Coordinates of C-alpha atoms and ligand atoms in Angstrom, one line a residue:
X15 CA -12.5 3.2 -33.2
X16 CA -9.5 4.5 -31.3
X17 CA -10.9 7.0 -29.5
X18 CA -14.9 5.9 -29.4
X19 CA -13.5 2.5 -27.8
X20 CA -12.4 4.3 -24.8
X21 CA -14.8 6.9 -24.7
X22 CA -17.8 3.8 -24.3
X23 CA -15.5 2.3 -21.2
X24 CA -14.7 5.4 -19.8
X25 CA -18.5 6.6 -20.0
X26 CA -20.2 3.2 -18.5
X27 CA -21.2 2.2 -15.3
X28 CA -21.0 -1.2 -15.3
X29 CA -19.0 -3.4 -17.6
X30 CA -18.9 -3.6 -21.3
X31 CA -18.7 -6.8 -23.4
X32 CA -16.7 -7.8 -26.3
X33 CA -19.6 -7.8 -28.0
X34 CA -21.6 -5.3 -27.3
X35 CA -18.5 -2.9 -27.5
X36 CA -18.3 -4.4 -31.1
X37 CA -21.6 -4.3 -32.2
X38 CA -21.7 -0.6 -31.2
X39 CA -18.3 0.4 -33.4
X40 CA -19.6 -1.8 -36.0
X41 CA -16.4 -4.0 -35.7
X42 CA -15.1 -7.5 -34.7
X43 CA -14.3 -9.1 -31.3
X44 CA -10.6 -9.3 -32.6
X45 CA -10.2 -5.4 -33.4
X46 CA -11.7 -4.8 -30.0
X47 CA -9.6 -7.0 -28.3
X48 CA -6.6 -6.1 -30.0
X49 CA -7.3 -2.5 -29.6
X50 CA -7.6 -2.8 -26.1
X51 CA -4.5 -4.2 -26.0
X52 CA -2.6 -1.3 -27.4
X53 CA -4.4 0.6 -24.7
X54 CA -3.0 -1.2 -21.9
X55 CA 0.4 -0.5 -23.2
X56 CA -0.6 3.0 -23.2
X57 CA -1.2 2.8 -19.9
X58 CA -5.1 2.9 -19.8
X59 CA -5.9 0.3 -16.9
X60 CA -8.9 -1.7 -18.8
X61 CA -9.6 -4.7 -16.6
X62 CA -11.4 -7.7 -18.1
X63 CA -13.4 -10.2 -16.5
X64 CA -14.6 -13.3 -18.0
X65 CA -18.2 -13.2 -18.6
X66 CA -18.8 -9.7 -17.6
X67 CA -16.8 -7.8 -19.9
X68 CA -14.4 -4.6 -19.6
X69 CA -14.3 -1.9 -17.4
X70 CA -12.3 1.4 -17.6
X71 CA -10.1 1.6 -14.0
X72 CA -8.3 4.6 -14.9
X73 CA -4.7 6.0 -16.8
X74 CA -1.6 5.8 -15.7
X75 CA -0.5 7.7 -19.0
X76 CA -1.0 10.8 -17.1
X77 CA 1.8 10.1 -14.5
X78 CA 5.0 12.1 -15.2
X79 CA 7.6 10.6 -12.4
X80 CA 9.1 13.8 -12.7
X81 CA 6.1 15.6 -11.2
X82 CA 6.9 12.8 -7.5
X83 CA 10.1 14.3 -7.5
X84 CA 11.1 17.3 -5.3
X85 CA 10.0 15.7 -1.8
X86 CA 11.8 12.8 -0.6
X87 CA 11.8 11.5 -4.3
X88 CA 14.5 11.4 -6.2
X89 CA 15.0 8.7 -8.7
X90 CA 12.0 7.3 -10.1
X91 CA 11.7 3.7 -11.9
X92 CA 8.3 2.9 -13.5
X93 CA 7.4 -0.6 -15.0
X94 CA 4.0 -1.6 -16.9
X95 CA 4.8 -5.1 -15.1
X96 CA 7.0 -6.6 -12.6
X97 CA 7.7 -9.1 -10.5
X98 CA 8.1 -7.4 -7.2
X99 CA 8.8 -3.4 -7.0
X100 CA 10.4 -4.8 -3.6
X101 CA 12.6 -7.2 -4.6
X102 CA 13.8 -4.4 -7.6
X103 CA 14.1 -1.8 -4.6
X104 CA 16.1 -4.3 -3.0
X105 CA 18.2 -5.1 -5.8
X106 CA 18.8 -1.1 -6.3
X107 CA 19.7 -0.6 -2.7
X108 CA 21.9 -3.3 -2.4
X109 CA 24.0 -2.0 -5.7
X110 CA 23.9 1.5 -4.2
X111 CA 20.9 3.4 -4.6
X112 CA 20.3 6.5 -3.3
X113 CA 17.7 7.7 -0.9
X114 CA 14.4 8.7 -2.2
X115 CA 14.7 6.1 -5.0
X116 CA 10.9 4.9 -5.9
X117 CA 10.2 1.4 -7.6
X118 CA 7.1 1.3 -9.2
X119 CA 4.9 -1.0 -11.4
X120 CA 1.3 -0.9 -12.8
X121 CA 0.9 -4.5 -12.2
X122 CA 2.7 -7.3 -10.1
X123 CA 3.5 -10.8 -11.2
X124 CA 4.7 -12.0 -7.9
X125 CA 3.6 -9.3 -5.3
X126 CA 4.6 -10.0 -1.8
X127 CA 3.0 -9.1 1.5
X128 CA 4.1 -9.8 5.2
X129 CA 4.9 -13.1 6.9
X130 CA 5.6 -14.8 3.3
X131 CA 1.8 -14.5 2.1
X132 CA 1.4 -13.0 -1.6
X133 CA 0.4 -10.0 -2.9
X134 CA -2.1 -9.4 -5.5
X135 CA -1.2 -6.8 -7.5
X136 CA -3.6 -6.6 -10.6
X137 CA -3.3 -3.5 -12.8
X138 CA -5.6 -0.3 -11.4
X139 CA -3.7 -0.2 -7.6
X140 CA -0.8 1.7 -6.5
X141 CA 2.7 -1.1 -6.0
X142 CA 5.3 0.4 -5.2
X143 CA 8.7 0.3 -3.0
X144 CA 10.8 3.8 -1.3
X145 CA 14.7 3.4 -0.7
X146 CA 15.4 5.2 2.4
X147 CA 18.7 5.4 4.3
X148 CA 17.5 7.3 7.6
X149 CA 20.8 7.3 10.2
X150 CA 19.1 6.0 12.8
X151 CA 19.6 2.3 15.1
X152 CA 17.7 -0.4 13.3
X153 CA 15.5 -1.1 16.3
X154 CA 13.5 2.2 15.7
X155 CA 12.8 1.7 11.8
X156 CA 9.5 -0.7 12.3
X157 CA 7.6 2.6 13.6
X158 CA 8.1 3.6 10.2
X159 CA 5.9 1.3 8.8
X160 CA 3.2 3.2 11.2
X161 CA 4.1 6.9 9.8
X162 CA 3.5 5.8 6.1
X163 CA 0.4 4.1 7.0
X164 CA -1.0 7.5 8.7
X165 CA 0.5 9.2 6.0
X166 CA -2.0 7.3 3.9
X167 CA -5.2 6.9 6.2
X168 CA -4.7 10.8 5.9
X169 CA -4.7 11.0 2.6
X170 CA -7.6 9.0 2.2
X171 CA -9.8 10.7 4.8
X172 CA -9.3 13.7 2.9
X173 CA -11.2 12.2 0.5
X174 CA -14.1 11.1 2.0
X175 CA -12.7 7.2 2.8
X176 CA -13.4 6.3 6.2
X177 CA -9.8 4.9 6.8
X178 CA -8.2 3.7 9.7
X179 CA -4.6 2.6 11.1
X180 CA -4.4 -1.0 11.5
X181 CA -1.7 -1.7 13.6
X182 CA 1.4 -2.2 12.7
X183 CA 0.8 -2.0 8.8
X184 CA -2.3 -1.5 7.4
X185 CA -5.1 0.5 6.0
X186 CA -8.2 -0.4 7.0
X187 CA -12.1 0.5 6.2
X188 CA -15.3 -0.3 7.3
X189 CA -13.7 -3.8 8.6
X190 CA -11.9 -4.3 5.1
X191 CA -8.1 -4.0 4.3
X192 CA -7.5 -1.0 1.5
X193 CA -3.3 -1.1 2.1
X194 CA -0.7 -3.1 3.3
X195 CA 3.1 -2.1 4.2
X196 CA 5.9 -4.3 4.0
X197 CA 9.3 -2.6 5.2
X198 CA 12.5 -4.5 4.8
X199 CA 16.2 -3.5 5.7
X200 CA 19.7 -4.0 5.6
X201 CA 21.8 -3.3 8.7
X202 CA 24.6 -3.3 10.9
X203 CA 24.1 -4.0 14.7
X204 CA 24.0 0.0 15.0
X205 CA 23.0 1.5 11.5
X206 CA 20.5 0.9 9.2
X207 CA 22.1 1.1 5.8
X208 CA 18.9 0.9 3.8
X209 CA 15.4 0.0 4.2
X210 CA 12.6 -0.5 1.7
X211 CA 9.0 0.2 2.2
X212 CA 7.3 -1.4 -0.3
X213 CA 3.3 0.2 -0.2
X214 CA 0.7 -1.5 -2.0
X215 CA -2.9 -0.1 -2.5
X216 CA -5.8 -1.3 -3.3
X217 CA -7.2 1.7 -5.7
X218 CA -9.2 0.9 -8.5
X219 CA -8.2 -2.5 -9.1
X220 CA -9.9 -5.8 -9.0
X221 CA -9.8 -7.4 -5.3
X222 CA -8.1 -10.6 -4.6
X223 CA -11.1 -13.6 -4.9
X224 CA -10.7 -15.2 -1.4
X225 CA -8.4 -12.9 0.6
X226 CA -7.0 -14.2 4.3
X227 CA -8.4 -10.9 5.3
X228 CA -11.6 -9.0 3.8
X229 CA -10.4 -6.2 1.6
X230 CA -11.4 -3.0 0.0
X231 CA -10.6 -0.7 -2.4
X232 CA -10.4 3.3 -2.5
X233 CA -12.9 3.3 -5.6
X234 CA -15.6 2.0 -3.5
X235 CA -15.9 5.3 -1.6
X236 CA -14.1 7.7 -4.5
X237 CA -15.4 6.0 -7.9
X238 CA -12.4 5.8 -10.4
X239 CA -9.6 7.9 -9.0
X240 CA -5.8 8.8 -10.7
X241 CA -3.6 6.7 -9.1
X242 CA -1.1 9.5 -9.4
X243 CA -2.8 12.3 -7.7
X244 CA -3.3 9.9 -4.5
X245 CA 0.6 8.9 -5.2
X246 CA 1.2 12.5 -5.0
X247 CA -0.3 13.4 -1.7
X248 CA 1.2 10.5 -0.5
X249 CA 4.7 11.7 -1.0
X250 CA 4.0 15.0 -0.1
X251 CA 2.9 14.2 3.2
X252 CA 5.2 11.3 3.5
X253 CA 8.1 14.1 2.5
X254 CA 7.5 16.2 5.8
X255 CA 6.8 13.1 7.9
X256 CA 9.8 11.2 7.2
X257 CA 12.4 13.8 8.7
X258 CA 10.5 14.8 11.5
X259 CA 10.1 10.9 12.0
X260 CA 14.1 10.4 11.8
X261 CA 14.6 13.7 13.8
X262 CA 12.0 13.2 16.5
X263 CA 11.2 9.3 16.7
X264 CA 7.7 8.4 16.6
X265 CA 6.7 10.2 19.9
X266 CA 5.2 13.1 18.3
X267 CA 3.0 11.0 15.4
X268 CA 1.7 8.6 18.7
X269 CA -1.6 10.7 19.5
X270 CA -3.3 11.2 15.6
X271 CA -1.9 7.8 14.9
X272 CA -4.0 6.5 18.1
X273 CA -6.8 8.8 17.4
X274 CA -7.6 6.7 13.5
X275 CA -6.8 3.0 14.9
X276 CA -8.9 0.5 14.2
X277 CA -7.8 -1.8 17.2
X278 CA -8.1 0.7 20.2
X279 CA -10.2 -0.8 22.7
X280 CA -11.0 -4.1 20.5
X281 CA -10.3 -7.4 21.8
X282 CA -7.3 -9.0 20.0
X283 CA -5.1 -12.4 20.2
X284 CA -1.3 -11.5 19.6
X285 CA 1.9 -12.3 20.0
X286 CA 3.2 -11.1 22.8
X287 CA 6.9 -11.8 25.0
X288 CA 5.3 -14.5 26.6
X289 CA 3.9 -16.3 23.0
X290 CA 0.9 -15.9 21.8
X291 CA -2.0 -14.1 24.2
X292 CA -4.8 -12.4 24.2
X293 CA -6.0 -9.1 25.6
X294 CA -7.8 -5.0 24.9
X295 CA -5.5 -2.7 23.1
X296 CA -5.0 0.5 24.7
X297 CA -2.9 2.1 22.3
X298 CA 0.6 2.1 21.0
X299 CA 3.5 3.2 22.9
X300 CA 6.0 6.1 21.9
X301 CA 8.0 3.4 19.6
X302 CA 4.8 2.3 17.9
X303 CA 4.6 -1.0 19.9
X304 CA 1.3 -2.0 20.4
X305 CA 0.3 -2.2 24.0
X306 CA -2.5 -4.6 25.2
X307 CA -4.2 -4.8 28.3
X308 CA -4.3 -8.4 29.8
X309 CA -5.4 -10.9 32.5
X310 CA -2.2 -10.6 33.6
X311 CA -1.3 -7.2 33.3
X312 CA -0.1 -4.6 30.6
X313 CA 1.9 -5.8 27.8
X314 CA 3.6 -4.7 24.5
X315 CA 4.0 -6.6 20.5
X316 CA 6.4 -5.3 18.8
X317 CA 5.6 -7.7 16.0
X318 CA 3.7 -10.3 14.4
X319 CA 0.2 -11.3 13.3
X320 CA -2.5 -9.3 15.5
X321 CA -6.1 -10.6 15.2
X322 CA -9.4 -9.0 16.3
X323 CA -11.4 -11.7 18.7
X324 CA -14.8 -10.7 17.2
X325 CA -14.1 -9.0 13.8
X326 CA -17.3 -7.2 13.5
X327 CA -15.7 -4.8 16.8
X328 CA -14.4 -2.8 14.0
X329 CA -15.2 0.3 14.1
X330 CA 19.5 -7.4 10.3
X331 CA 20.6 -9.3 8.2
X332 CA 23.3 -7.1 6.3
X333 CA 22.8 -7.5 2.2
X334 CA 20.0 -8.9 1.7
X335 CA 17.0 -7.5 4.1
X336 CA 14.6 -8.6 6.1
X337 CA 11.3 -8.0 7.0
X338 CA 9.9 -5.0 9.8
X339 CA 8.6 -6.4 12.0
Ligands
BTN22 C1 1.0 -6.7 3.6 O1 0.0 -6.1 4.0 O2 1.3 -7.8 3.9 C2 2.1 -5.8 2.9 C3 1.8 -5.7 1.4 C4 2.8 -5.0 0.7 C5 2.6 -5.0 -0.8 C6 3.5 -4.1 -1.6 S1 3.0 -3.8 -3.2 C7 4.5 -3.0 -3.6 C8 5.6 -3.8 -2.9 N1 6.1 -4.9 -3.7 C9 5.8 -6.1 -3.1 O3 6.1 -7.2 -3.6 N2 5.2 -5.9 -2.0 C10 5.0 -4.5 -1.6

C-alpha cells in the first residue's frame, strides 16, 4: 500500500475518502489512516477534511536547507510543527544568532500575524522567520517589510499569479490576501541589533474559514507547487535585495514597488498624524511611507491598519522586539 496510497492522492483531482482510498487497496480505514500518518512525518503534506476526504498538497521531503544556503542564508532550523517560527527566531536572536539564520516549520500551532491577530498556519504554506542584523537606524527597518513583500509579488508574477503589493505588508490577488509580513526588532535608540521577518504564505494549504480579510492561495493560480522551489526564489532575490536595501535605503525599490500596488489610486481610511482619516493613495514615499491624498491636503502613514473604502476598487524595545510598524 505504501507507495499506491500516495500515488491515488497525488494523481486525484478532488479529494479522496477514507473509504474509497480503502476500498481501492483492498484495506481498512485504520491502515489508511495510520499510513497516512507515517506520511505526514515524512513530510508529504496530506490535508484532511472532514467529510470530504484527503488531498495530496505537496512534499516537503524534498527540501534540503542546505540547498537555501549560500544567499543571505546561513543557518537553517526546520520543524514539522511549531508554535511560532517568530517567537523561535526571536528566542535565537536574542541568545546570539547570526545573520541569515532562517526558522522554519511545516505547520504552526500558534501562528501570529500583525496588530495581535493570529496566524493560521495549517501544513501546505510557507512559515517562516529571517534573523537579520542590517547596521542601519531603527527608523528605516519598517521599509523592509515592503522589499520582502516585492521580493515575493515578483516571485509570484513569474509564475503566472497576478500578485500585488499591499501596502505596508502584504501579498495581495485578485482582492484576496496570499502573504503577510510581520517584522519585529530589537534596538538601541541608534542601532538595530536584530530584526526578525517572519513571512507566512499561503501556498497550497487550506485557507483560514472566516478570515478578517479575504485570502488566497498560490495553488489557485499554480495547482500544487514545492514549497521549496518558491522558498528558493524567494531567497535568491531576497539575497540581492537586502544589501542594496541596507546600502541604498528604499529609494531605488520606490518605482517597481509602486508600479504592482494594490492601493494606488484607491480610496482608503488610515491612520494618519492626525488619527484616523481618510483619503486617495498616491504612492509611497522614498522611506516606504504610504502617502495619501486628502481633503486637507497630502499626508503620510507610516503605520497601522490601512482599509480600502470600497474593496471591490481592487485592481525599540531592546530584548525582546517589537513589532514594524
Ligand atoms: C500579517 O499579515 O499579519 C503577518 C503574518 C505573518 C505570519 C508569519 S508565518 C511565519 C512567522 N511566524 C509567525 O508566527 N508569524 C510569521
Amino acid at each position: 500500500m505504501k507507495d499506491a496510497l500516495l500515488f491515488q492522492l497525488k494523481g486525484a483531482k478532488a479529494p479522496l475518502s477514507g473509504t474509497i482510498l480503502a476500498d481501492g487497496l483492498g484495506v481498512t480505514r485504520a491502515a489508511v489512516h495510520k499510513r497516512i500518518q507515517k506520511l505526514r512525518t515524512a513530510g508529504h503534506q496530506i490535508v484532511g477534511t472532514n467529510r470530504v476526504g484527503y488531498r495530496w498538497a505537496g512534499t516537503t521531503v524534498s527540501l534540503n536547507p542546505e540547498a537555501l544556503k549560500g544567499g543571505i542564508v546561513t543557518e537553517v532550523f526546520r520543524f514539522p510543527v511549531m508554535g511560532s517560527t517568530q517567537d523561535e527566531a526571536k528566542a535565537l536572536a536574542v541568545k546570539g544568532a547570526g545573520e541569515g539564520t532562517l526558522v522554519m516549520a511545516d505547520r504552526q500551532s500558534a501562528g501570529r500575524g500583525r496588530l495581535g491577530r493570529s496566524w493560521v498556519s495549517p501544513i501546505g504554506g510557507l512559515w517562516y522567520s529571517l534573523i537579520l542584523r542590517p547596521v542601519l537606524p531603527p527608523h528605516r527597518v519598517p521599509a523592509l517589510t515592503l522589499v520582502a513583500a516585492l521580493d515575493w509579488v515578483e516571485v509570484l508574477t513569474a509564475r503566472g499569479v497576478p500578485a500585488g503589493v499591499k501596502w505596508p505588508n502584504d501579498v495581495w490577488a485578485e482582492g484576496k490576501k496570499m502573504a503577510g509580513i510581520l517584522t519585529e526588532m530589537s534596538a538601541e535608540t541608534d542601532r538595530v541589533q536584530w530584526v526578525a521577518l517572519g513571512v507566512g504564505v499561503n501556498v497550497n494549504n487550506r485557507l483560514p474559514k472566516s478570515p478578517a480579510v479575504p485570502a488566497a492561495a498560490v495553488s489557485s493560480w499554480t495547482g500544487p507547487i514545492a514549497l521549496e522551489k518558491l522558498l528558493l526564489e524567494w531567497v535568491g532575490r531576497f539575497s540581492k535585495s537586502y544589501p542594496r536595501f541596507v546600502r541604498s535605503g528604499f529609494a531605488s525599490f520606490r518605482s517597481n514597488y509602486e508600479q504592482v500596488s494594490v492601493l494606488r489610486g484607491t480610496r482608503v481610511s488610515f491612520e494618519g498624524p492626525e488619527g484616523r482619516n481618510a483619503g486617495r493613495v498616491l504612492g509611497v514615499d522614498n522611506e516606504g511611507r504610504l502617502r495619501v491624498s486628502t481633503a486637507t491636503g497630502e499626508t503620510t502613514c507610516s503605520a497601522g491598519e490601512v482599509s480600502l473604502l470600497r474593496p471591490l476598487e481592487l485592481k525599540s524595545a531592546p530584548g525582546k522586539g517589537h513589532e514594524i510598524p
